[in-house]
GROMACS .gro file of C-alpha atoms in nm:
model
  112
    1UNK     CA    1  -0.418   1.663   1.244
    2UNK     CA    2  -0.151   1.465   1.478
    3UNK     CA    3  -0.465   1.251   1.593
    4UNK     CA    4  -0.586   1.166   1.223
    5UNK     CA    5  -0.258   1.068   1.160
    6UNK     CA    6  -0.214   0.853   1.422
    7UNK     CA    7  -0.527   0.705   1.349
    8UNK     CA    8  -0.446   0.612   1.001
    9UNK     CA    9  -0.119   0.458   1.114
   10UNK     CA   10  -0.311   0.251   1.357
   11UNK     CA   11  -0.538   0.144   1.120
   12UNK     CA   12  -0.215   0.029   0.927
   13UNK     CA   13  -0.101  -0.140   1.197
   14UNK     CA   14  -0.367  -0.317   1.281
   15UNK     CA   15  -0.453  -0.429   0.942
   16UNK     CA   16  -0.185  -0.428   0.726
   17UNK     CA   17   0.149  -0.443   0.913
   18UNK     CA   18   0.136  -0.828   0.959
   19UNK     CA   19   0.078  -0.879   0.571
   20UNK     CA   20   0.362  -0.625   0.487
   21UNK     CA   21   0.636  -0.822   0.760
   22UNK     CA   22   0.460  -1.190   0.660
   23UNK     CA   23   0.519  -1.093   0.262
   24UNK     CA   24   0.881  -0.949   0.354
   25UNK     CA   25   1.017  -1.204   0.589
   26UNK     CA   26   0.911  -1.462   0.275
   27UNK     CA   27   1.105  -1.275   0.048
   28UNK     CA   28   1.449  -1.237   0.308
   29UNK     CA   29   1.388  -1.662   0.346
   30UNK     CA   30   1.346  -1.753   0.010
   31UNK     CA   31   1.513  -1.496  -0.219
   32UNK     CA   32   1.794  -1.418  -0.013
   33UNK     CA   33   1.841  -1.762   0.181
   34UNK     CA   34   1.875  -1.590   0.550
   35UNK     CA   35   1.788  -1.778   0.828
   36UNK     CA   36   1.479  -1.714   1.055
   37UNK     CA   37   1.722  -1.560   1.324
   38UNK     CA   38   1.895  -1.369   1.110
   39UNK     CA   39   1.558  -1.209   0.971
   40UNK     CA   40   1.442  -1.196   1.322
   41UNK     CA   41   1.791  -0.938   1.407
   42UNK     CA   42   1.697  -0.756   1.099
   43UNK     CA   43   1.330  -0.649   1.148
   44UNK     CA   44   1.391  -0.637   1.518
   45UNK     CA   45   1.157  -0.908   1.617
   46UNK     CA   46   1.174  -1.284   1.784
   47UNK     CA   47   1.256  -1.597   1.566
   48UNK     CA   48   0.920  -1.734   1.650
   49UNK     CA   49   0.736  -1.428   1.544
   50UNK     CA   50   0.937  -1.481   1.173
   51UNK     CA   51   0.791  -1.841   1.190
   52UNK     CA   52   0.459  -1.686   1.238
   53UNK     CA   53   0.503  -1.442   0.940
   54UNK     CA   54   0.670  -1.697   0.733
   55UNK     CA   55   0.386  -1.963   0.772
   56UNK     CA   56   0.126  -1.646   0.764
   57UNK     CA   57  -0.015  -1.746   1.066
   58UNK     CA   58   0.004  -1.351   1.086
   59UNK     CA   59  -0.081  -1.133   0.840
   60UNK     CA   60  -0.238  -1.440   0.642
   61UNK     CA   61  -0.583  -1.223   0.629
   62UNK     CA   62  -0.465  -0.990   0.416
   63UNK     CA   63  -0.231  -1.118   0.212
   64UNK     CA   64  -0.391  -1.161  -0.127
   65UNK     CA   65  -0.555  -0.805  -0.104
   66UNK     CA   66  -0.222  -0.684  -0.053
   67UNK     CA   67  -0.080  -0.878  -0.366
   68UNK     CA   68  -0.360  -0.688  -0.566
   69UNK     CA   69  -0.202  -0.372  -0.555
   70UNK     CA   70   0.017  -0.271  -0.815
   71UNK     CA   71   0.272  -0.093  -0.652
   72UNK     CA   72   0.311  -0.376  -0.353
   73UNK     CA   73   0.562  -0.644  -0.510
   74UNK     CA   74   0.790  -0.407  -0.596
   75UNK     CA   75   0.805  -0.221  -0.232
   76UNK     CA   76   0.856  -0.557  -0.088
   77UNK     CA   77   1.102  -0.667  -0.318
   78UNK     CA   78   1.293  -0.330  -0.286
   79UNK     CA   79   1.269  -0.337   0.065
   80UNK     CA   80   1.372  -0.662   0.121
   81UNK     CA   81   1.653  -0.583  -0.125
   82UNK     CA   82   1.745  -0.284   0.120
   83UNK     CA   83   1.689  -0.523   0.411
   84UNK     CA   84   1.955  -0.804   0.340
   85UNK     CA   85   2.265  -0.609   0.167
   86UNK     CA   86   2.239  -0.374   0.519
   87UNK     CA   87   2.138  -0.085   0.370
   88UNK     CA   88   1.836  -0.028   0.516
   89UNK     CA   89   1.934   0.140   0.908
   90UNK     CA   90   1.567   0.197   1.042
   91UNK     CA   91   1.327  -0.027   0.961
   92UNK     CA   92   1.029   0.168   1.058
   93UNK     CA   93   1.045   0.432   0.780
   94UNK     CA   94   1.029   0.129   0.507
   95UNK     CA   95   0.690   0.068   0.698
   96UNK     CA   96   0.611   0.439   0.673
   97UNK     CA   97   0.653   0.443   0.266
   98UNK     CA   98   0.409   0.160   0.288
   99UNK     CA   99   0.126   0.287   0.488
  100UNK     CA  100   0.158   0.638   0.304
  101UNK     CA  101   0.163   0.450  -0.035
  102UNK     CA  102  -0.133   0.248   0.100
  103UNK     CA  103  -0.305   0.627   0.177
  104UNK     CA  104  -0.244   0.735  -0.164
  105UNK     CA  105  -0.381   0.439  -0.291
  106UNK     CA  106  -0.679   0.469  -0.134
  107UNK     CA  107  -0.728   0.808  -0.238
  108UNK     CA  108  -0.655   0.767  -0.574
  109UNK     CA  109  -0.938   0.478  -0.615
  110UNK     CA  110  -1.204   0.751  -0.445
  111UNK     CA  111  -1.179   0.991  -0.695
  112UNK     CA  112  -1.212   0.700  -1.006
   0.00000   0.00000   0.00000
């Protein structure tokens, strides 16, 4: 079970991560005006790699099939919401909601 899991969140990773931080770090520039750095502090990454997300030089693949997805604005927005009044201490877990949402998603289309 603990290796199917891990598997999945690999997948995620590997896929859909850089789409998820790309879409987010858009929405912490442009809705709520902070800098690159201070974006960079807040998701725990480098300044350049927000310049990377912000000009979806990664994540850019997946973008669009991520914007499909009903329940994906609002997750970023709310996230991002989280993100840049503080409230939001561990940064992984908003990643977590994501992926499992993603899983659910998935499922749900299987059995339609």
């Amino acid at each position: 079970w603990v290796k199917i899991l891990s598997l999945k969140c690999e997948n995620f990773v590997k896929k859909f991560l850089p789409a998820f931080r790309s879409l987010l770090v858009k929405e912490l520039i442009e809705k709520y005006k902070l800098s690159q750095i201070e974006t960079a502090a807040k998701l725990g990454v480098t300044q350049a790699a927000i310049s990377q997300y912000f000009h979806s030089k990664r994540g850019g693949k997946r973008i669009k099939e991520l914007e499909k997805m009903e329940f994906f604005k609002p997750m970023i927005e709310e996230t991002a919401r989280k993100i840049a009044e503080n409230k939001i201490l561990e940064i992984d877990a908003e990643f977590c909601k994501f992926c499992k949402a993603l899983k659910e998603d998935a499922e749900c289309k299987k059995h339609t």
